[in-house]
XYZ file of C-alpha atoms in Angstrom:
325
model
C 26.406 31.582 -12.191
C 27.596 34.886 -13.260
C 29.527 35.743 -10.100
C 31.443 32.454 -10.371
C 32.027 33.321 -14.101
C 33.363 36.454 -13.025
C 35.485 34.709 -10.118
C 36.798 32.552 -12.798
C 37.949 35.125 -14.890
C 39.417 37.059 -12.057
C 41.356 33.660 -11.440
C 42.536 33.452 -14.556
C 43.634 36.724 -15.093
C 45.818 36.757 -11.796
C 47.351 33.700 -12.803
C 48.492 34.867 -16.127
C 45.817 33.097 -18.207
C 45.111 36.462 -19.669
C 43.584 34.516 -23.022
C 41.545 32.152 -21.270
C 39.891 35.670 -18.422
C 38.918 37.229 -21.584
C 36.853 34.254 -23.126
C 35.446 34.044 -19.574
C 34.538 37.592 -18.763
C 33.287 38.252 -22.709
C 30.888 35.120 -22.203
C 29.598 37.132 -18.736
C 28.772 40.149 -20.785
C 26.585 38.061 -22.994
C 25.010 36.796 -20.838
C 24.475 39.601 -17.855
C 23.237 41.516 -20.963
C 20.743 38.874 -22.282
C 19.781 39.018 -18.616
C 19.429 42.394 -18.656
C 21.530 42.537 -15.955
C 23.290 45.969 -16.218
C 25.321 46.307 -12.857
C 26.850 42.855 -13.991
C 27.646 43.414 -17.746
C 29.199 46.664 -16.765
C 31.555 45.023 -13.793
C 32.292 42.234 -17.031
C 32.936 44.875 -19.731
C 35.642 46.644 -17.207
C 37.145 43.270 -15.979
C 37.223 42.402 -19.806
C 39.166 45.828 -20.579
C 41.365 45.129 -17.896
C 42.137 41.690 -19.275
C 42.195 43.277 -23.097
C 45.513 46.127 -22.063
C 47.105 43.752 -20.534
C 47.285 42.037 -23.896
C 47.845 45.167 -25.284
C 44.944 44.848 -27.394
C 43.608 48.752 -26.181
C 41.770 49.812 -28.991
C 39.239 46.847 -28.272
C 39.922 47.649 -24.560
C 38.910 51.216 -25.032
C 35.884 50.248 -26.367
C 35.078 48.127 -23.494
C 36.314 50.632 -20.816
C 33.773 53.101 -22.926
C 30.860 50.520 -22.135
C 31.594 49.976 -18.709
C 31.669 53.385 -18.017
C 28.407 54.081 -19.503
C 27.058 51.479 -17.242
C 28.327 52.670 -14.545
C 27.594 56.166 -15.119
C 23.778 55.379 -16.028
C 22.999 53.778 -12.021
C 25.343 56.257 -10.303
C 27.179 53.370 -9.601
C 29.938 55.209 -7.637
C 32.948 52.379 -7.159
C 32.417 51.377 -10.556
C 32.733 55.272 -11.865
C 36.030 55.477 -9.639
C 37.395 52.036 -11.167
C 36.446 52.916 -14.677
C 38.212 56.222 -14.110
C 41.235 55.197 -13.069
C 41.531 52.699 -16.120
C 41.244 55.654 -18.566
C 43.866 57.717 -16.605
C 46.283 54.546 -16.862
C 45.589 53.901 -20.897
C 45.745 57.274 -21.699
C 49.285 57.480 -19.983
C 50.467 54.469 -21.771
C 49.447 56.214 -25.126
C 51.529 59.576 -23.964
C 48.848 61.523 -22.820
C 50.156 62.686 -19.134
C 47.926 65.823 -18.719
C 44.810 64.024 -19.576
C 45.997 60.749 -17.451
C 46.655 62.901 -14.698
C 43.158 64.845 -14.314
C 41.556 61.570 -14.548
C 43.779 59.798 -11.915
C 43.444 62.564 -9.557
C 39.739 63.393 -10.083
C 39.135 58.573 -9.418
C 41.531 59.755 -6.330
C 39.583 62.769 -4.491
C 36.320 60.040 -5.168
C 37.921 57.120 -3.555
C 39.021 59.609 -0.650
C 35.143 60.606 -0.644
C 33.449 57.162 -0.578
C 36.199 55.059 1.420
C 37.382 53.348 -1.264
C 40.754 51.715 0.268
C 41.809 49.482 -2.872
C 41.227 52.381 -5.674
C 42.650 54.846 -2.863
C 45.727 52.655 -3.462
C 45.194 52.160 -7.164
C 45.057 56.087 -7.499
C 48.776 56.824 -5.786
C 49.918 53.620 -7.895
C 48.747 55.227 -10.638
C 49.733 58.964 -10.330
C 53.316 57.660 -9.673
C 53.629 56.274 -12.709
C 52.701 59.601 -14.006
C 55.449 61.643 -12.439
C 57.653 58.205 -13.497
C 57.217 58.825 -16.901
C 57.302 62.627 -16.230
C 60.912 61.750 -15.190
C 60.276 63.149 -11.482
C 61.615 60.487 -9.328
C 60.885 62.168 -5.854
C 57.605 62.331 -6.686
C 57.352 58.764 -8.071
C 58.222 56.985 -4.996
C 56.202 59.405 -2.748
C 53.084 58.360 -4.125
C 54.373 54.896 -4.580
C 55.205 54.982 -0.709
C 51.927 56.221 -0.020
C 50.238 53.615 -1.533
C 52.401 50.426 -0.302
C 51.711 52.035 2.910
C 48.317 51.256 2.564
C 48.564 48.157 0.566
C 50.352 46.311 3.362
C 47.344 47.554 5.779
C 44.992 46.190 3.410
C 46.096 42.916 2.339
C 50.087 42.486 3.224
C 50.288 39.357 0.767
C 47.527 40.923 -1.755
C 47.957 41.765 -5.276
C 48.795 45.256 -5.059
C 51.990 44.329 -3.507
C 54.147 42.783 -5.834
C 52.729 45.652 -8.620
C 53.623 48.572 -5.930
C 57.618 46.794 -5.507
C 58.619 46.370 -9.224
C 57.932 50.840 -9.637
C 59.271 51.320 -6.307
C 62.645 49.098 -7.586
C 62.584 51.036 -11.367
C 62.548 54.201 -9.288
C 65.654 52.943 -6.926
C 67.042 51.955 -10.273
C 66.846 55.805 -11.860
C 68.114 56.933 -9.025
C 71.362 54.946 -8.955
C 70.603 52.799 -6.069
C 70.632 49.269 -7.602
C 71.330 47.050 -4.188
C 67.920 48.529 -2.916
C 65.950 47.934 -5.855
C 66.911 44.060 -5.740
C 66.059 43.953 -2.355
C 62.784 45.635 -3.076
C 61.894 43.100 -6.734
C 62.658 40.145 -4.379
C 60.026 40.576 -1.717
C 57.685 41.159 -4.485
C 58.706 38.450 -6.604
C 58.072 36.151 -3.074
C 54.605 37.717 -3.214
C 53.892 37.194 -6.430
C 54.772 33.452 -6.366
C 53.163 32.535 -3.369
C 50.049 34.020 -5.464
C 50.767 32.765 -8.103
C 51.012 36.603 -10.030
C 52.777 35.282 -12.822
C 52.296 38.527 -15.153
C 54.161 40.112 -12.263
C 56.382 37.594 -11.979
C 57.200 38.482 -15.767
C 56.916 41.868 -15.634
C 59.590 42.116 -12.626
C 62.555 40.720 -14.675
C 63.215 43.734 -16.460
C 63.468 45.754 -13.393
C 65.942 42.979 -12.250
C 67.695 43.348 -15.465
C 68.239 47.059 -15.116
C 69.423 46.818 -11.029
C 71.808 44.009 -12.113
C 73.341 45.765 -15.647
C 73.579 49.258 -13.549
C 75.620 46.619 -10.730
C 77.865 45.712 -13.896
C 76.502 42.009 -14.139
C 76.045 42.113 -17.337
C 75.188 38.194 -17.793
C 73.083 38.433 -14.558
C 71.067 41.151 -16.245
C 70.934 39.520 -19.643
C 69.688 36.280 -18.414
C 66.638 38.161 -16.227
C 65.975 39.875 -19.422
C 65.862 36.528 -21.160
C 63.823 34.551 -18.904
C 61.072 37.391 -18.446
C 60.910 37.845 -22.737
C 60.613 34.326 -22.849
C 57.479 34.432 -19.744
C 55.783 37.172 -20.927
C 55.532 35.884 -24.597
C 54.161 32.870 -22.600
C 51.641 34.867 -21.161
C 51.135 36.963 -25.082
C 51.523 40.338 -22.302
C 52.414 42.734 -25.530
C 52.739 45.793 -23.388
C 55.529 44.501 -21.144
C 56.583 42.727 -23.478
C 58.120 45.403 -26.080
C 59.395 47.132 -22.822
C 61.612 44.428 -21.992
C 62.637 43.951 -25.797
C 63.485 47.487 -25.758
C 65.846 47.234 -22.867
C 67.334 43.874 -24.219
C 68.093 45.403 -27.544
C 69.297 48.696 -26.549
C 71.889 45.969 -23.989
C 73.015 44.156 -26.650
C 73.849 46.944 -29.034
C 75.804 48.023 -27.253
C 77.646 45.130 -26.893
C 80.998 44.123 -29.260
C 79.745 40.736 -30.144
C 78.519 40.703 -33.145
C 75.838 37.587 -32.671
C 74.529 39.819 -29.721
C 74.076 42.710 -32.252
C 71.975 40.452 -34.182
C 69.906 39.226 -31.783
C 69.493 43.308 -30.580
C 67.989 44.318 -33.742
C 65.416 41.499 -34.052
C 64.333 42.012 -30.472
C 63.953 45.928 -31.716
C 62.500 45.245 -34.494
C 60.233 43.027 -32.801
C 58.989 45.962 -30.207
C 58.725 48.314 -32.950
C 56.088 45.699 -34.413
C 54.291 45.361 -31.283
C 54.083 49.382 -30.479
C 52.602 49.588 -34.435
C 50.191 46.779 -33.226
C 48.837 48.438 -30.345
C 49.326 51.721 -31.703
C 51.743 53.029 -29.553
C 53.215 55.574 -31.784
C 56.222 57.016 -28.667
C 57.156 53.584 -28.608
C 57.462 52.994 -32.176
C 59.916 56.382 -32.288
C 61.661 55.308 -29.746
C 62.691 52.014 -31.295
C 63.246 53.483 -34.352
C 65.424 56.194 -32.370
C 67.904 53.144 -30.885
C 67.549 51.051 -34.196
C 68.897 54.708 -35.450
C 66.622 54.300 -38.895
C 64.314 56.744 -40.417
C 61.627 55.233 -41.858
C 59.284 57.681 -42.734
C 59.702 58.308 -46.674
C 60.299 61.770 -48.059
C 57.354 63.299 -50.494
C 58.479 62.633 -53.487
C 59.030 58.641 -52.648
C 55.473 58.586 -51.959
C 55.002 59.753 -55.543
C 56.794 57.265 -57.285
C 54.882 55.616 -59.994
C 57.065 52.338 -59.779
C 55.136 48.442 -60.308
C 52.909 47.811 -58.163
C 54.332 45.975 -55.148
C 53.519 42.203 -54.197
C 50.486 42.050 -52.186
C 51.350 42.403 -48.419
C 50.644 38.717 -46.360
C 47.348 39.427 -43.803
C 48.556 41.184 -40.398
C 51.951 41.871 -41.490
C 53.670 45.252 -40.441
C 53.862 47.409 -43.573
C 56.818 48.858 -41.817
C 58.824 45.249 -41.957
C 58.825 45.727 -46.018
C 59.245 48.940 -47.139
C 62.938 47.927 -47.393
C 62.392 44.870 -49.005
């Protein structure tokens, strides 16, 4: 019963029922943990982490990741030390932290190496290369990304890993000013990731096909892939990817003449700047706020103005959204 919950979830997860994985793989913790089943509500609370980023919900997925590890860690349970690992290297790079992501990646790597681990092997050089990506060293980037497509396509050649491994492969041919390659390289994942029906991938892919297409000078080409993968992902409620492809929309259209397309570019920036101050992604938030070319934290003395007493703020808002009125 649990391992078909946990099937389930997996399902649902890789076809972009990211909702519907988490109500499946929280009900498996309750119940592996009623069972006292440790080794199963540890393998639920990381599946439910996973599940939880890709919302971009990572303060509750933090808290799971914490859990699993504990788990894990308490039966030696080696694979699931390595997996739990590399999910803490991959958050704590999202939130800016590239030392810390690193030592973690590499330290889940030299394990994998160690125990034979082929798919977290793979994971590992995925990973790191998004390190050196956001570390803005290219040649490194596709080395590890290289690396690990190399031994994707031995492990599975239509598997999961693939379509993930093409999309940074085709945002490094992008930085690099080779935009023809990085089509080629978004299209055989895209085939992948349709004949597995990897729709987050699906969605996330667009905004690398934006980027190839807007450095080609097809402008419309690129806007409408940036359009059709805002309009999947919010499908899909994938925050994370979702205020990245925002951010690239908006900063397009600003810099457009149109003046309708300049409207539409600040709500789509304001709208990422909401979502990085939801998940408490502060780099994002001053980056938004960098293109949006606003300052909104308030000098001292505003902060000690003894003015009425504003209007009480509607539940979940973002603070941020009326401090101008």
């Amino acid at each position: 019963m649990l391992r078909s919950r946990n099937l389930l979830g997996l399902c649902f997860l890789a076809a972009g029922e990211i909702q519907r994985s988490v109500g499946e793989f929280a009900r498996g913790q309750l119940q592996a943990r009623g069972a006292g089943l440790f080794h199963e509500e540890a393998n639920f609370s990381l599946n439910l982490s996973i599940a939880l980023a890709k919302l971009g919900r990572f303060e509750q997925a933090d808290q799971e990741l914490t859990r699993a590890r504990a788990l894990f860690g308490e039966r030696g349970h080696s694979r699931g030390k390595v997996q739990t690992r590399l999910c803490l290297g991959q958050h704590l790079r999202i939130r800016g932290d590239l030392r810390g992501a690193e030592s973690h990646i590499r330290g889940a790597l030299s394990e994998a190496e160690e125990h034979g681990f082929e798919r977290e092997h793979v994971i590992a050089l995925e990973y790191l290369g998004d390190v050196a990506l956001d570390q803005f060293d290219n040649q490194s980037a596709i080395e590890r990304y290289d690396q690990a497509l190399l031994l994707a396509e031995k492990l599975a050649p239509e598997g999961d890993l693939i379509p993930e491994l093409c999309r940074r492969i085709a945002e490094v041919h992008v930085r690099i000013g080779e935009p023809n390659r990085a089509l080629i390289t978004c299209e055989r994942g895209l085939r992948v990731a349709r004949r597995i029906n990897d729709r987050f991938e699906e969605a996330a892919t667009c905004r690398v096909m934006a980027m190839a297409q807007q450095l080609l000078g097809h402008r419309e080409r690129a806007l409408r892939a940036a359009r059709e993968g805002i309009q999947l992902l919010r499908k899909l409620e994938a925050t994370y990817e979702l205020t990245r492809i925002l951010l690239w929309n908006g900063e397009t259209l600003l810099a457009g003449k149109d003046a309708e397309e300049r409207g539409v570019a600040r709500d789509h920036l304001w709208e990422a700047r909401s979502l990085a101050m939801t998940m408490g992604l502060m780099r994002w938030v001053e980056r938004t706020e960098k293109v949006l070319g606003v300052e909104l934290e308030l000098p001292a003395a505003a902060t000690l103005s003894h003015g009425p007493k504003p209007a009480e703020m509607p539940e979940g808002a973002d603070p941020e959204c009326f401090r101008f009125g």
